[in-house]
Structure formats: structure tokens, C-alpha cells
Amino acid sequence: MSAAKKYKPMDTTELHENTENIAACLKKAENVAPTAAAASNLGRSAFAAQNMNSASTNGERLPNFSKLGGSEIRTASTTSNLLNRMGAIHNSKPGDVKKIVIKNFKDKPTLPDNYSKDTYVKLEEAVIAIQLSKPIKYSLEELYQAVVNMCSHKMDAQLYAKLKELTEQHVKRNIKLKELTGGSMDKLILLEKINHWWLSFCQQMIMIRSIFLYMDRTYVLQNSTIHSIWDMGLDLFRIHFAQNSVVQKRTVDGLLTLIEKERQGSTVDRGLLKSLVRMLCDLQIYTSSFEEKFLDATNQLYKAESQRKMQELEVPEYLQHVNKRLAEENERLRHYLDSSTKHPLIYNVEKELLAEHLTSILQKGLDSLLEDNRLSDLTLLYGLLSRVKNGTSELCGNFNGFIKKKGRTIVIDPEKDKSMVQDLLDFKDKMDVIVRTCFEHNEKFTNSLREAFEFFINQRANKPAELIAKYVDMKLRSGNKGTTDEELEKTLDKIMVLFRFIHGKDVFEAFYKKDLAKRLLVGKSASVDSEKSMLSKLKQECGGGFTSKLEGMFKDMELSRDINIAFRGHALSNNRDVHNLDLCVSILTMGYWPTYAPTEVTMPPQFINPQQIFNKFYLEKHSGRKLQWQPTLGNCMLRAQFDAGPKELLVSLFQALVLLLFNDKPVLSYEEILAATLIEDGELRRTLQSLACGRARVITKTPKGREILDGDQFDFNNEFTNKLFRIKINQIQMKETNEEQKATEERVFQDRQYQIDAAIVRIMKMRKTLSHNLLITELFNQLTFPVKPADLKKRIESLIDRDYMERDKDNQNQYNYVA
């Protein structure tokens, strides 16, 4: 083999410096002896470099036995040859080519006689000394070099076999010790001895591997079927440890005993546990010999514990106990158990402590937790049950059942009607907080809450809708002190949530319209902005058709305001008789407002004249219209003179008619008042009761009593006193009578009959022929209020009687539309 290379001319100074550097390096290499660690790191490359640089004086290669024979090889000739070559290179001319010829060794280096035998003995002594923790006679560098020499001369297989034999003898010797196999030793002491033996064995194998590192990196790597020195040691340890069932069983039982003690609250050596568990993992017998028994022991422990604790503890305390146990098991996983055990361990703990008692936990404690609003316990309950299969589903189902049961008690009981809406709002807020904070705003729980409210709030037909409308009236009425606009807006938003759950929204509409009319006509509305805000919410929820009449009521009030301004101007310029009477008339469109029964009463002359003037004024501007005066919701401001001084009384029109009678006669009987005013009997009794038996008793009744009876005498109370100058006595107008409530309910019922009839005719007109069942199904889809099939059947019969439809002659269960 030859190679040719061109060299560039080199500067003399540069050559001199390079020569000195090379000489210095060679001298340093000659004087410094490598340490054992250096020998360990150099490995095969160091051995090869040393063989290549060693030469005899006559140019022949000698084997490297310097460590064994003590001979020293000089490098002077090598240095001289190198300097001569460099000088030749320096003297060559530019462009000259120098050929270098490399030749193989003529003779291979050989080992001295008995070298392998002596080396085996030396290495065996060193390995046994390491295993017995005794000092080694030879240096680690010398032993490492011996291994290198043996491997370089094809004796690595025998060397590996000899090392494996020594290691196996050592493991067998230790595993059969009486102190490990005897049954009298305490388990903790036994574990400590096994742990000491294991750690010593690992240290010994590390030391042995450092000596045989060259063989580990050459022979072992070239043979894929052979274990590395470390793996070979672990394999032998595993084989003999697993074969000795006594030692293995006592080790595992000792580990389980220590873990059981820790679970019972005792303090144990976690470092010992970690080391032995790590030993089982390294030996690859962790799953087969330890994990299965550990999980079985865990199941038995927590199965018995859960049954005992469920009987002893209340649900909140039991949940705390479960949470504590899970935290403890996670700590064990973090400190000494293998990570592969995490899933089966936590699963088994959750199964025994939670899944097996899921129904009992929910039935025993959920209702009380929800009732007492124990947010932290509910949060813990949700967090724990979400860890087990079907946990959240079961919790959601029981949560739904609690809401239905609790809500039904609020809605069904008539004695709670006064506080029903406020109780529902509070209950809804409470459940919303629980879903948002404890159940992490889980959509499943949100839907369940909505479904439960919709279910129970319609268990009592019509009444919740009526009471919600009245609650809105109370909030929007003037005199609702202590509430800011922002708070009122929030309350209205909450009411709209309840409104969405109601099926009979037409009932709400009827009562809301009646109350809104009173607020507008009597002037009791707290805020026009709040009224319009509520109207906007209803429109957004139900559409423009739902609020069209309500919006018309507001338009009527605005038009009435303009008409009254024009009337005042007209009266001032043309009629002096009305200067002392401030008349304000509300012009109402009959289709927008609730239906009021016509009422005829006897009006005093000072009221009749202004009415006639207004009639003439209005009809001149709007020909073809007809005005019908409705005194039911009229109100007046009267000035009264008492012994204590003058007062202004804000009264209803009926109250004003009664009080004006006392200007002519100081004492009047019930019959005289009835004949003079012609007010309906029940309404007159309510009016007299408000004047004589209320807080502001401007007239007195004889005999005294709460009820107004025939023959009672009434006289004007000159001794009446009140710290206010202007006194409101017309609150009676805002109160709903039983007759009004029944009339509203009857009107809703009639409207529903009309809607059912219209829906039936509309469907039959489109389909022409339809079976009974399909017609009922179509009606359920179109009607927006709850209705019973029997009621639908009655309306169908009514339409047949009125010839809107007929039964088919061949099939009595089928209807035909009559054009």
C-alpha cells in the first residue's frame, strides 16, 4: 500500500516551532503514567496506540508486556526518525512528490507462556475480593490492562464465561444464607439485610464492570445474544432470587406489612421501601411477584374500611376520608411505588371507596349537602365522583331529583303563594351557584337544572304564571323603596329566567296586562324606563305578537298626554267653569287594554260638567268615535278641612264620591250612601272599609268593626290627624279582588278556546282530511299553552256542531273540512 502527497515549502521558523512542540508532547507522554481511571476511559484505543508506538532498536515490533515484565520502551529512535522526515520535507523543492510506503508487521505479537493462566488467577482473585469486600492486591490499571490483553488475543469468550461463573457462585452463596431463609428473623431486619445485600451487589457489579469495561465494549457489543456485564449480574440475581421462593415470599410479605403499617398511620422507612421496590423493578419481577399481591391487599383493606366508615361517618366526613386516602396513595406512588402501578392502584381505591358505595353516598348525603348549601363538600363530592365510571351521571340524576322534589314543595302548597316567586328566585340562584362553583359549570348539570325547573314549575297549572306577573307588578310599582335601577334590572332578568320555564305564557300576559293598566292609569309606575325594559325583554323572548297590545297601551298614554295639553288650552280660552278642576283624561283603545265591565254611578255636578266639555272637545277633533267613561280606575285629589288643619287626600273616584256626600250631611247610613252613589254593593263595601277601617280613617263607622254591614252609620272624622299633608288612600285600587282574578282567569280560558278553534280550522283547511290522532298531534305542535286531549276533543265537537268540519261517513275516526 502506498500514497503520494504534495508538500508546500515551510518556513524555517514554523518548522522549528513544530519540532519543539512534537518533542514536548512525546516527552510528556513518556513521563506521565496513566491512572486506573484513565486506563478505564482509554480502553481499546489506548492499548492500540501503545502497541503502534512501541518498536525495537532493529525496527521489529514487540508485544506490549511492559506492565507484566517491567521493561521500558524508549521513544528516542522514533523521535529521531520523525525529525529526520521533517527535515527531508523541509529540504524538498516545491513541486516534488514524496512517496510513503506502509508495510505490515512481519510477525504478530505473542503472549508469554502461562500468561493466560496467571491472568485468570489474578482476575479471579480480584473479583472474589470485590465480592467479599476485601482489598485488591493489584491496581485497577493493571487489571484493566490484563483484560485488554486477554481480549486482544481472542480469549474474551473464556474470560466472560469465567466471570459469569464467579458471579453466579457469589449469588448462590448469598441467597442460601440461613439468616435469609430462616423463619425466626423479624421482617424489618430481614428487609434491611436484603436491601444491604442488594446495594452491595450493585456496587460490586459496578466495580467489576469497570475492570472488565474493555470486554463489555468489544466482545459483548459484537455478540447480540450475550448480556452486558451489568445485565448478566441482574439476570443471575433475578434467576436465583425468583427460584428461592422462601426469600422472595418473605421479602414481598415484609414490603406489604410495612405498607399496611403506613396505611394505618405508623411511620415507616420509605427509603427502605423505595430501594427494595426499585430492586424488584430492576430484576423485572415487580409485576409478577409484588404488584398483584399489593393490589389484592389494597382491595381487601379498602373494602372492609369503606363498609365500616360508611356506617360510622356522615357523608361529608366520609368524603374527606376518601380524599385523604387518595392523597396518601398518590404520595406512595411519588415516593416508592413504580409509576406503572398508578392506574390500577388509584382505580382500585376509587372502586372500593366510591364506586361500590355510589348510590349510598348520594341517597344518604346529597340532599342535605344541597339543602345546607355546603359548597366545599359539594365541590369535593363532584371532584371524587367524576373519577369513577357513571359518577357524574348518577350525581346529575340525583341533583335533578332533588330540584324537582324541592321545587314542587314551593309551587304546590297554596299557603306559600305569597312568597312563591321570591322562593323560586332564591332557589334558582342557589342552584346556579352550586352548578357554577361546585360542578364546574358542567353543561350536563346546567341542562338538568333547566329541565327540572321547567318540570316542577308547571306542576300547578296557571298559578305560577299569575304569581310571577304579580311579582313583576310589585317590583315595577312606585313606592318600591330600597331598590336601585341596577338591582331592579337584575331582578327583572332573573324573573325572565322563570318566565321561560312557564308553559302557559298567555296567563302571564293576561295578568301582566291588567296590572300594567293599573300602574299606568293610576300613576303608580316606578319608572317608564323600567317598564319599557321589561317590555323589551318580553318582546325578545316571545316575539312582537306577544307585546303588540302592551306597546299599544304605552302609545295610548302618550297620545292622552298630548290630548290633555290641548284640552287645557281649549278650556282656558273657552270655559271658565273648569278653571278650578284639573281634569286629566286617559283615552284607551279597547283592543289594547283589559276588558272593563261598563259601570254607571251617580256623579256630582262638579264632575259631570267637565266630562261633557271634554266629550264635545274630543268628538269635534275625532268624528265617528265614541267615548265610554270608565270610573273604576279614576282617581282624584280632594282638599279636606280637619280640626288639625287642611289636608290633601289622594283617593279613588269611588272614594271621592263617598267623601263628597259628607259636605251635605255629617252622618250617613250605608243604605243612604248606596242610594246616592249607585256604586256596586261589593265595591262600595270595599270603598267604605278603606275609608273607615284602614290606616287613614277619615270617616268613622258605628258600630266599630272590620266588616261593613247593612245599617252601619258613618260620619266625617274631624279629629283625623296625620303628620303628612298629602295622604294616599287610593291604594285599594291597586289591590286585586277575587272577582277581578276570576274574570282574568275566565278571559284566559275563553282566549284559549278561540285559539284552539282557530288552530283546528287552520289545520283542517290546509289538510282537508285528517284522522283524529294526527289532528291532535298537529294541535299539540302548534298550541303554545298546555292543553288536555279531552279539551281538544270538546273543541272539535263544537266545530262539528257549528259546521266547520264533519266526520267521515265511512270512517268515524276521520274528519273532513267543510268549506
mmCIF file with all atom_site columns, C-alpha atoms in Angstrom, residues 485-641:
data_model
loop_
_atom_site.group_PDB
_atom_site.id
_atom_site.type_symbol
_atom_site.label_atom_id
_atom_site.label_alt_id
_atom_site.label_comp_id
_atom_site.label_asym_id
_atom_site.label_entity_id
_atom_site.label_seq_id
_atom_site.pdbx_PDB_ins_code
_atom_site.Cartn_x
_atom_site.Cartn_y
_atom_site.Cartn_z
_atom_site.occupancy
_atom_site.B_iso_or_equiv
_atom_site.pdbx_formal_charge
_atom_site.auth_seq_id
_atom_site.auth_comp_id
_atom_site.auth_asym_id
_atom_site.auth_atom_id
_atom_site.pdbx_PDB_model_num
ATOM 1   C CA . ASP A 1 485 ? -82.225  50.753 38.922 1.00 0.00 ? 485 ASP A CA 1
ATOM 2   C CA . GLU A 1 486 ? -79.361  48.269 38.548 1.00 0.00 ? 486 GLU A CA 1
ATOM 3   C CA . GLU A 1 487 ? -80.811  45.945 41.184 1.00 0.00 ? 487 GLU A CA 1
ATOM 4   C CA . LEU A 1 488 ? -84.252  46.193 39.599 1.00 0.00 ? 488 LEU A CA 1
ATOM 5   C CA . GLU A 1 489 ? -82.782  45.320 36.192 1.00 0.00 ? 489 GLU A CA 1
ATOM 6   C CA . LYS A 1 490 ? -81.054  42.252 37.646 1.00 0.00 ? 490 LYS A CA 1
ATOM 7   C CA . THR A 1 491 ? -84.295  41.187 39.307 1.00 0.00 ? 491 THR A CA 1
ATOM 8   C CA . LEU A 1 492 ? -86.155  41.505 36.020 1.00 0.00 ? 492 LEU A CA 1
ATOM 9   C CA . ASP A 1 493 ? -83.515  39.372 34.292 1.00 0.00 ? 493 ASP A CA 1
ATOM 10  C CA . LYS A 1 494 ? -83.967  36.659 36.931 1.00 0.00 ? 494 LYS A CA 1
ATOM 11  C CA . ILE A 1 495 ? -87.742  36.829 36.549 1.00 0.00 ? 495 ILE A CA 1
ATOM 12  C CA . MET A 1 496 ? -87.353  36.318 32.806 1.00 0.00 ? 496 MET A CA 1
ATOM 13  C CA . VAL A 1 497 ? -85.481  33.075 33.535 1.00 0.00 ? 497 VAL A CA 1
ATOM 14  C CA . LEU A 1 498 ? -88.517  31.795 35.450 1.00 0.00 ? 498 LEU A CA 1
ATOM 15  C CA . PHE A 1 499 ? -90.783  33.124 32.712 1.00 0.00 ? 499 PHE A CA 1
ATOM 16  C CA . ARG A 1 500 ? -89.012  30.911 30.136 1.00 0.00 ? 500 ARG A CA 1
ATOM 17  C CA . PHE A 1 501 ? -89.935  27.808 32.127 1.00 0.00 ? 501 PHE A CA 1
ATOM 18  C CA . ILE A 1 502 ? -93.670  28.593 32.090 1.00 0.00 ? 502 ILE A CA 1
ATOM 19  C CA . HIS A 1 503 ? -95.827  26.776 29.545 1.00 0.00 ? 503 HIS A CA 1
ATOM 20  C CA . GLY A 1 504 ? -98.908  28.959 29.997 1.00 0.00 ? 504 GLY A CA 1
ATOM 21  C CA . LYS A 1 505 ? -97.425  32.269 28.963 1.00 0.00 ? 505 LYS A CA 1
ATOM 22  C CA . ASP A 1 506 ? -100.849 33.569 27.985 1.00 0.00 ? 506 ASP A CA 1
ATOM 23  C CA . VAL A 1 507 ? -101.819 33.545 31.679 1.00 0.00 ? 507 VAL A CA 1
ATOM 24  C CA . PHE A 1 508 ? -98.792  35.680 32.464 1.00 0.00 ? 508 PHE A CA 1
ATOM 25  C CA . GLU A 1 509 ? -99.720  38.032 29.645 1.00 0.00 ? 509 GLU A CA 1
ATOM 26  C CA . ALA A 1 510 ? -103.298 38.484 30.889 1.00 0.00 ? 510 ALA A CA 1
ATOM 27  C CA . PHE A 1 511 ? -102.329 39.299 34.479 1.00 0.00 ? 511 PHE A CA 1
ATOM 28  C CA . TYR A 1 512 ? -99.356  41.385 33.446 1.00 0.00 ? 512 TYR A CA 1
ATOM 29  C CA . LYS A 1 513 ? -101.533 43.455 31.110 1.00 0.00 ? 513 LYS A CA 1
ATOM 30  C CA . LYS A 1 514 ? -104.144 44.006 33.833 1.00 0.00 ? 514 LYS A CA 1
ATOM 31  C CA . ASP A 1 515 ? -101.521 45.122 36.353 1.00 0.00 ? 515 ASP A CA 1
ATOM 32  C CA . LEU A 1 516 ? -99.724  47.283 33.806 1.00 0.00 ? 516 LEU A CA 1
ATOM 33  C CA . ALA A 1 517 ? -103.022 49.054 33.044 1.00 0.00 ? 517 ALA A CA 1
ATOM 34  C CA . LYS A 1 518 ? -103.486 49.876 36.721 1.00 0.00 ? 518 LYS A CA 1
ATOM 35  C CA . ARG A 1 519 ? -99.937  51.160 37.046 1.00 0.00 ? 519 ARG A CA 1
ATOM 36  C CA . LEU A 1 520 ? -100.304 53.419 34.021 1.00 0.00 ? 520 LEU A CA 1
ATOM 37  C CA . LEU A 1 521 ? -103.808 54.711 34.775 1.00 0.00 ? 521 LEU A CA 1
ATOM 38  C CA . VAL A 1 522 ? -103.373 55.277 38.499 1.00 0.00 ? 522 VAL A CA 1
ATOM 39  C CA . GLY A 1 523 ? -99.886  56.647 38.030 1.00 0.00 ? 523 GLY A CA 1
ATOM 40  C CA . LYS A 1 524 ? -98.206  54.011 40.170 1.00 0.00 ? 524 LYS A CA 1
ATOM 41  C CA . SER A 1 525 ? -95.416  53.040 37.782 1.00 0.00 ? 525 SER A CA 1
ATOM 42  C CA . ALA A 1 526 ? -91.994  53.449 39.380 1.00 0.00 ? 526 ALA A CA 1
ATOM 43  C CA . SER A 1 527 ? -90.127  54.138 36.152 1.00 0.00 ? 527 SER A CA 1
ATOM 44  C CA . VAL A 1 528 ? -91.079  54.338 32.496 1.00 0.00 ? 528 VAL A CA 1
ATOM 45  C CA . ASP A 1 529 ? -87.579  53.124 31.603 1.00 0.00 ? 529 ASP A CA 1
ATOM 46  C CA . SER A 1 530 ? -88.032  50.019 33.739 1.00 0.00 ? 530 SER A CA 1
ATOM 47  C CA . GLU A 1 531 ? -91.452  49.380 32.206 1.00 0.00 ? 531 GLU A CA 1
ATOM 48  C CA . LYS A 1 532 ? -90.047  49.604 28.688 1.00 0.00 ? 532 LYS A CA 1
ATOM 49  C CA . SER A 1 533 ? -87.061  47.479 29.666 1.00 0.00 ? 533 SER A CA 1
ATOM 50  C CA . MET A 1 534 ? -89.404  44.701 30.827 1.00 0.00 ? 534 MET A CA 1
ATOM 51  C CA . LEU A 1 535 ? -91.428  45.089 27.663 1.00 0.00 ? 535 LEU A CA 1
ATOM 52  C CA . SER A 1 536 ? -88.256  44.749 25.588 1.00 0.00 ? 536 SER A CA 1
ATOM 53  C CA . LYS A 1 537 ? -87.319  41.535 27.431 1.00 0.00 ? 537 LYS A CA 1
ATOM 54  C CA . LEU A 1 538 ? -90.756  40.052 26.790 1.00 0.00 ? 538 LEU A CA 1
ATOM 55  C CA . LYS A 1 539 ? -90.572  41.013 23.129 1.00 0.00 ? 539 LYS A CA 1
ATOM 56  C CA . GLN A 1 540 ? -87.154  39.444 22.737 1.00 0.00 ? 540 GLN A CA 1
ATOM 57  C CA . GLU A 1 541 ? -88.350  36.264 24.422 1.00 0.00 ? 541 GLU A CA 1
ATOM 58  C CA . CYS A 1 542 ? -91.789  35.810 22.818 1.00 0.00 ? 542 CYS A CA 1
ATOM 59  C CA . GLY A 1 543 ? -91.781  37.989 19.724 1.00 0.00 ? 543 GLY A CA 1
ATOM 60  C CA . GLY A 1 544 ? -93.594  41.132 18.670 1.00 0.00 ? 544 GLY A CA 1
ATOM 61  C CA . GLY A 1 545 ? -97.047  39.494 18.617 1.00 0.00 ? 545 GLY A CA 1
ATOM 62  C CA . PHE A 1 546 ? -96.848  38.859 22.347 1.00 0.00 ? 546 PHE A CA 1
ATOM 63  C CA . THR A 1 547 ? -96.146  42.502 23.232 1.00 0.00 ? 547 THR A CA 1
ATOM 64  C CA . SER A 1 548 ? -98.053  44.366 20.491 1.00 0.00 ? 548 SER A CA 1
ATOM 65  C CA . LYS A 1 549 ? -101.006 45.167 22.778 1.00 0.00 ? 549 LYS A CA 1
ATOM 66  C CA . LEU A 1 550 ? -98.704  46.143 25.630 1.00 0.00 ? 550 LEU A CA 1
ATOM 67  C CA . GLU A 1 551 ? -96.866  48.540 23.356 1.00 0.00 ? 551 GLU A CA 1
ATOM 68  C CA . GLY A 1 552 ? -100.244 49.952 22.252 1.00 0.00 ? 552 GLY A CA 1
ATOM 69  C CA . MET A 1 553 ? -101.020 50.771 25.894 1.00 0.00 ? 553 MET A CA 1
ATOM 70  C CA . PHE A 1 554 ? -97.911  52.954 26.106 1.00 0.00 ? 554 PHE A CA 1
ATOM 71  C CA . LYS A 1 555 ? -98.828  54.671 22.853 1.00 0.00 ? 555 LYS A CA 1
ATOM 72  C CA . ASP A 1 556 ? -102.298 55.446 24.236 1.00 0.00 ? 556 ASP A CA 1
ATOM 73  C CA . MET A 1 557 ? -100.774 57.063 27.317 1.00 0.00 ? 557 MET A CA 1
ATOM 74  C CA . GLU A 1 558 ? -98.511  59.246 25.160 1.00 0.00 ? 558 GLU A CA 1
ATOM 75  C CA . LEU A 1 559 ? -101.422 60.301 22.941 1.00 0.00 ? 559 LEU A CA 1
ATOM 76  C CA . SER A 1 560 ? -103.567 61.008 26.024 1.00 0.00 ? 560 SER A CA 1
ATOM 77  C CA . ARG A 1 561 ? -100.872 63.294 27.348 1.00 0.00 ? 561 ARG A CA 1
ATOM 78  C CA . ASP A 1 562 ? -100.944 65.335 24.156 1.00 0.00 ? 562 ASP A CA 1
ATOM 79  C CA . ILE A 1 563 ? -104.765 65.437 24.156 1.00 0.00 ? 563 ILE A CA 1
ATOM 80  C CA . ASN A 1 564 ? -104.878 66.691 27.747 1.00 0.00 ? 564 ASN A CA 1
ATOM 81  C CA . ILE A 1 565 ? -102.460 69.506 26.944 1.00 0.00 ? 565 ILE A CA 1
ATOM 82  C CA . ALA A 1 566 ? -104.674 70.553 24.046 1.00 0.00 ? 566 ALA A CA 1
ATOM 83  C CA . PHE A 1 567 ? -107.796 70.283 26.230 1.00 0.00 ? 567 PHE A CA 1
ATOM 84  C CA . ARG A 1 568 ? -106.337 72.540 28.899 1.00 0.00 ? 568 ARG A CA 1
ATOM 85  C CA . GLY A 1 569 ? -105.620 75.189 26.306 1.00 0.00 ? 569 GLY A CA 1
ATOM 86  C CA . HIS A 1 570 ? -109.144 74.830 24.955 1.00 0.00 ? 570 HIS A CA 1
ATOM 87  C CA . ALA A 1 571 ? -110.692 75.035 28.437 1.00 0.00 ? 571 ALA A CA 1
ATOM 88  C CA . LEU A 1 572 ? -108.730 78.116 29.450 1.00 0.00 ? 572 LEU A CA 1
ATOM 89  C CA . SER A 1 573 ? -109.827 80.022 26.365 1.00 0.00 ? 573 SER A CA 1
ATOM 90  C CA . ASN A 1 574 ? -113.488 78.952 26.192 1.00 0.00 ? 574 ASN A CA 1
ATOM 91  C CA . ASN A 1 575 ? -114.832 77.610 29.514 1.00 0.00 ? 575 ASN A CA 1
ATOM 92  C CA . ARG A 1 576 ? -114.358 79.372 32.799 1.00 0.00 ? 576 ARG A CA 1
ATOM 93  C CA . ASP A 1 577 ? -116.321 76.686 34.678 1.00 0.00 ? 577 ASP A CA 1
ATOM 94  C CA . VAL A 1 578 ? -113.418 74.195 34.601 1.00 0.00 ? 578 VAL A CA 1
ATOM 95  C CA . HIS A 1 579 ? -110.701 76.543 35.812 1.00 0.00 ? 579 HIS A CA 1
ATOM 96  C CA . ASN A 1 580 ? -110.872 75.146 39.358 1.00 0.00 ? 580 ASN A CA 1
ATOM 97  C CA . LEU A 1 581 ? -110.838 71.493 38.254 1.00 0.00 ? 581 LEU A CA 1
ATOM 98  C CA . ASP A 1 582 ? -107.690 69.909 36.842 1.00 0.00 ? 582 ASP A CA 1
ATOM 99  C CA . LEU A 1 583 ? -109.182 67.214 34.597 1.00 0.00 ? 583 LEU A CA 1
ATOM 100 C CA . CYS A 1 584 ? -106.869 64.577 33.135 1.00 0.00 ? 584 CYS A CA 1
ATOM 101 C CA . VAL A 1 585 ? -108.458 62.005 30.830 1.00 0.00 ? 585 VAL A CA 1
ATOM 102 C CA . SER A 1 586 ? -106.833 58.810 29.513 1.00 0.00 ? 586 SER A CA 1
ATOM 103 C CA . ILE A 1 587 ? -108.091 57.783 26.074 1.00 0.00 ? 587 ILE A CA 1
ATOM 104 C CA . LEU A 1 588 ? -107.794 53.991 25.792 1.00 0.00 ? 588 LEU A CA 1
ATOM 105 C CA . THR A 1 589 ? -108.059 51.826 22.675 1.00 0.00 ? 589 THR A CA 1
ATOM 106 C CA . MET A 1 590 ? -110.347 48.934 23.627 1.00 0.00 ? 590 MET A CA 1
ATOM 107 C CA . GLY A 1 591 ? -108.316 46.326 21.734 1.00 0.00 ? 591 GLY A CA 1
ATOM 108 C CA . TYR A 1 592 ? -105.125 47.090 23.676 1.00 0.00 ? 592 TYR A CA 1
ATOM 109 C CA . TRP A 1 593 ? -106.421 47.313 27.233 1.00 0.00 ? 593 TRP A CA 1
ATOM 110 C CA . PRO A 1 594 ? -108.076 44.761 29.511 1.00 0.00 ? 594 PRO A CA 1
ATOM 111 C CA . THR A 1 595 ? -111.816 44.483 29.192 1.00 0.00 ? 595 THR A CA 1
ATOM 112 C CA . TYR A 1 596 ? -113.656 46.519 31.834 1.00 0.00 ? 596 TYR A CA 1
ATOM 113 C CA . ALA A 1 597 ? -117.336 45.980 32.521 1.00 0.00 ? 597 ALA A CA 1
ATOM 114 C CA . PRO A 1 598 ? -119.405 49.187 31.986 1.00 0.00 ? 598 PRO A CA 1
ATOM 115 C CA . THR A 1 599 ? -120.204 50.803 35.324 1.00 0.00 ? 599 THR A CA 1
ATOM 116 C CA . GLU A 1 600 ? -122.836 53.503 35.917 1.00 0.00 ? 600 GLU A CA 1
ATOM 117 C CA . VAL A 1 601 ? -122.507 55.673 39.026 1.00 0.00 ? 601 VAL A CA 1
ATOM 118 C CA . THR A 1 602 ? -124.079 58.925 40.132 1.00 0.00 ? 602 THR A CA 1
ATOM 119 C CA . MET A 1 603 ? -121.596 61.722 39.544 1.00 0.00 ? 603 MET A CA 1
ATOM 120 C CA . PRO A 1 604 ? -121.799 65.099 41.343 1.00 0.00 ? 604 PRO A CA 1
ATOM 121 C CA . PRO A 1 605 ? -122.407 68.203 39.193 1.00 0.00 ? 605 PRO A CA 1
ATOM 122 C CA . GLN A 1 606 ? -118.804 69.393 39.559 1.00 0.00 ? 606 GLN A CA 1
ATOM 123 C CA . PHE A 1 607 ? -117.713 66.184 37.738 1.00 0.00 ? 607 PHE A CA 1
ATOM 124 C CA . ILE A 1 608 ? -120.448 65.998 35.103 1.00 0.00 ? 608 ILE A CA 1
ATOM 125 C CA . ASN A 1 609 ? -119.829 69.440 33.571 1.00 0.00 ? 609 ASN A CA 1
ATOM 126 C CA . PRO A 1 610 ? -116.079 68.885 32.797 1.00 0.00 ? 610 PRO A CA 1
ATOM 127 C CA . GLN A 1 611 ? -116.890 65.456 31.330 1.00 0.00 ? 611 GLN A CA 1
ATOM 128 C CA . GLN A 1 612 ? -119.390 66.962 28.934 1.00 0.00 ? 612 GLN A CA 1
ATOM 129 C CA . ILE A 1 613 ? -116.951 69.698 27.889 1.00 0.00 ? 613 ILE A CA 1
ATOM 130 C CA . PHE A 1 614 ? -114.256 67.056 27.200 1.00 0.00 ? 614 PHE A CA 1
ATOM 131 C CA . ASN A 1 615 ? -116.719 64.899 25.245 1.00 0.00 ? 615 ASN A CA 1
ATOM 132 C CA . LYS A 1 616 ? -117.548 67.835 22.978 1.00 0.00 ? 616 LYS A CA 1
ATOM 133 C CA . PHE A 1 617 ? -113.859 68.780 22.572 1.00 0.00 ? 617 PHE A CA 1
ATOM 134 C CA . TYR A 1 618 ? -112.732 65.234 21.698 1.00 0.00 ? 618 TYR A CA 1
ATOM 135 C CA . LEU A 1 619 ? -115.572 64.379 19.325 1.00 0.00 ? 619 LEU A CA 1
ATOM 136 C CA . GLU A 1 620 ? -115.025 67.610 17.407 1.00 0.00 ? 620 GLU A CA 1
ATOM 137 C CA . LYS A 1 621 ? -111.453 66.510 16.730 1.00 0.00 ? 621 LYS A CA 1
ATOM 138 C CA . HIS A 1 622 ? -112.242 62.812 16.165 1.00 0.00 ? 622 HIS A CA 1
ATOM 139 C CA . SER A 1 623 ? -115.609 62.445 14.488 1.00 0.00 ? 623 SER A CA 1
ATOM 140 C CA . GLY A 1 624 ? -117.041 58.954 14.256 1.00 0.00 ? 624 GLY A CA 1
ATOM 141 C CA . ARG A 1 625 ? -115.580 57.807 17.569 1.00 0.00 ? 625 ARG A CA 1
ATOM 142 C CA . LYS A 1 626 ? -117.449 57.007 20.739 1.00 0.00 ? 626 LYS A CA 1
ATOM 143 C CA . LEU A 1 627 ? -116.239 57.646 24.297 1.00 0.00 ? 627 LEU A CA 1
ATOM 144 C CA . GLN A 1 628 ? -117.278 55.294 27.080 1.00 0.00 ? 628 GLN A CA 1
ATOM 145 C CA . TRP A 1 629 ? -116.379 56.608 30.529 1.00 0.00 ? 629 TRP A CA 1
ATOM 146 C CA . GLN A 1 630 ? -114.899 54.037 32.913 1.00 0.00 ? 630 GLN A CA 1
ATOM 147 C CA . PRO A 1 631 ? -114.922 55.279 36.540 1.00 0.00 ? 631 PRO A CA 1
ATOM 148 C CA . THR A 1 632 ? -113.360 52.122 38.007 1.00 0.00 ? 632 THR A CA 1
ATOM 149 C CA . LEU A 1 633 ? -109.754 53.317 37.679 1.00 0.00 ? 633 LEU A CA 1
ATOM 150 C CA . GLY A 1 634 ? -110.363 57.063 38.097 1.00 0.00 ? 634 GLY A CA 1
ATOM 151 C CA . ASN A 1 635 ? -108.624 58.927 40.920 1.00 0.00 ? 635 ASN A CA 1
ATOM 152 C CA . CYS A 1 636 ? -108.980 62.365 42.488 1.00 0.00 ? 636 CYS A CA 1
ATOM 153 C CA . MET A 1 637 ? -107.189 64.818 44.703 1.00 0.00 ? 637 MET A CA 1
ATOM 154 C CA . LEU A 1 638 ? -109.546 66.271 47.387 1.00 0.00 ? 638 LEU A CA 1
ATOM 155 C CA . ARG A 1 639 ? -108.829 69.090 49.800 1.00 0.00 ? 639 ARG A CA 1
ATOM 156 C CA . ALA A 1 640 ? -110.282 68.398 53.245 1.00 0.00 ? 640 ALA A CA 1
ATOM 157 C CA . GLN A 1 641 ? -110.535 70.595 56.352 1.00 0.00 ? 641 GLN A CA 1
#
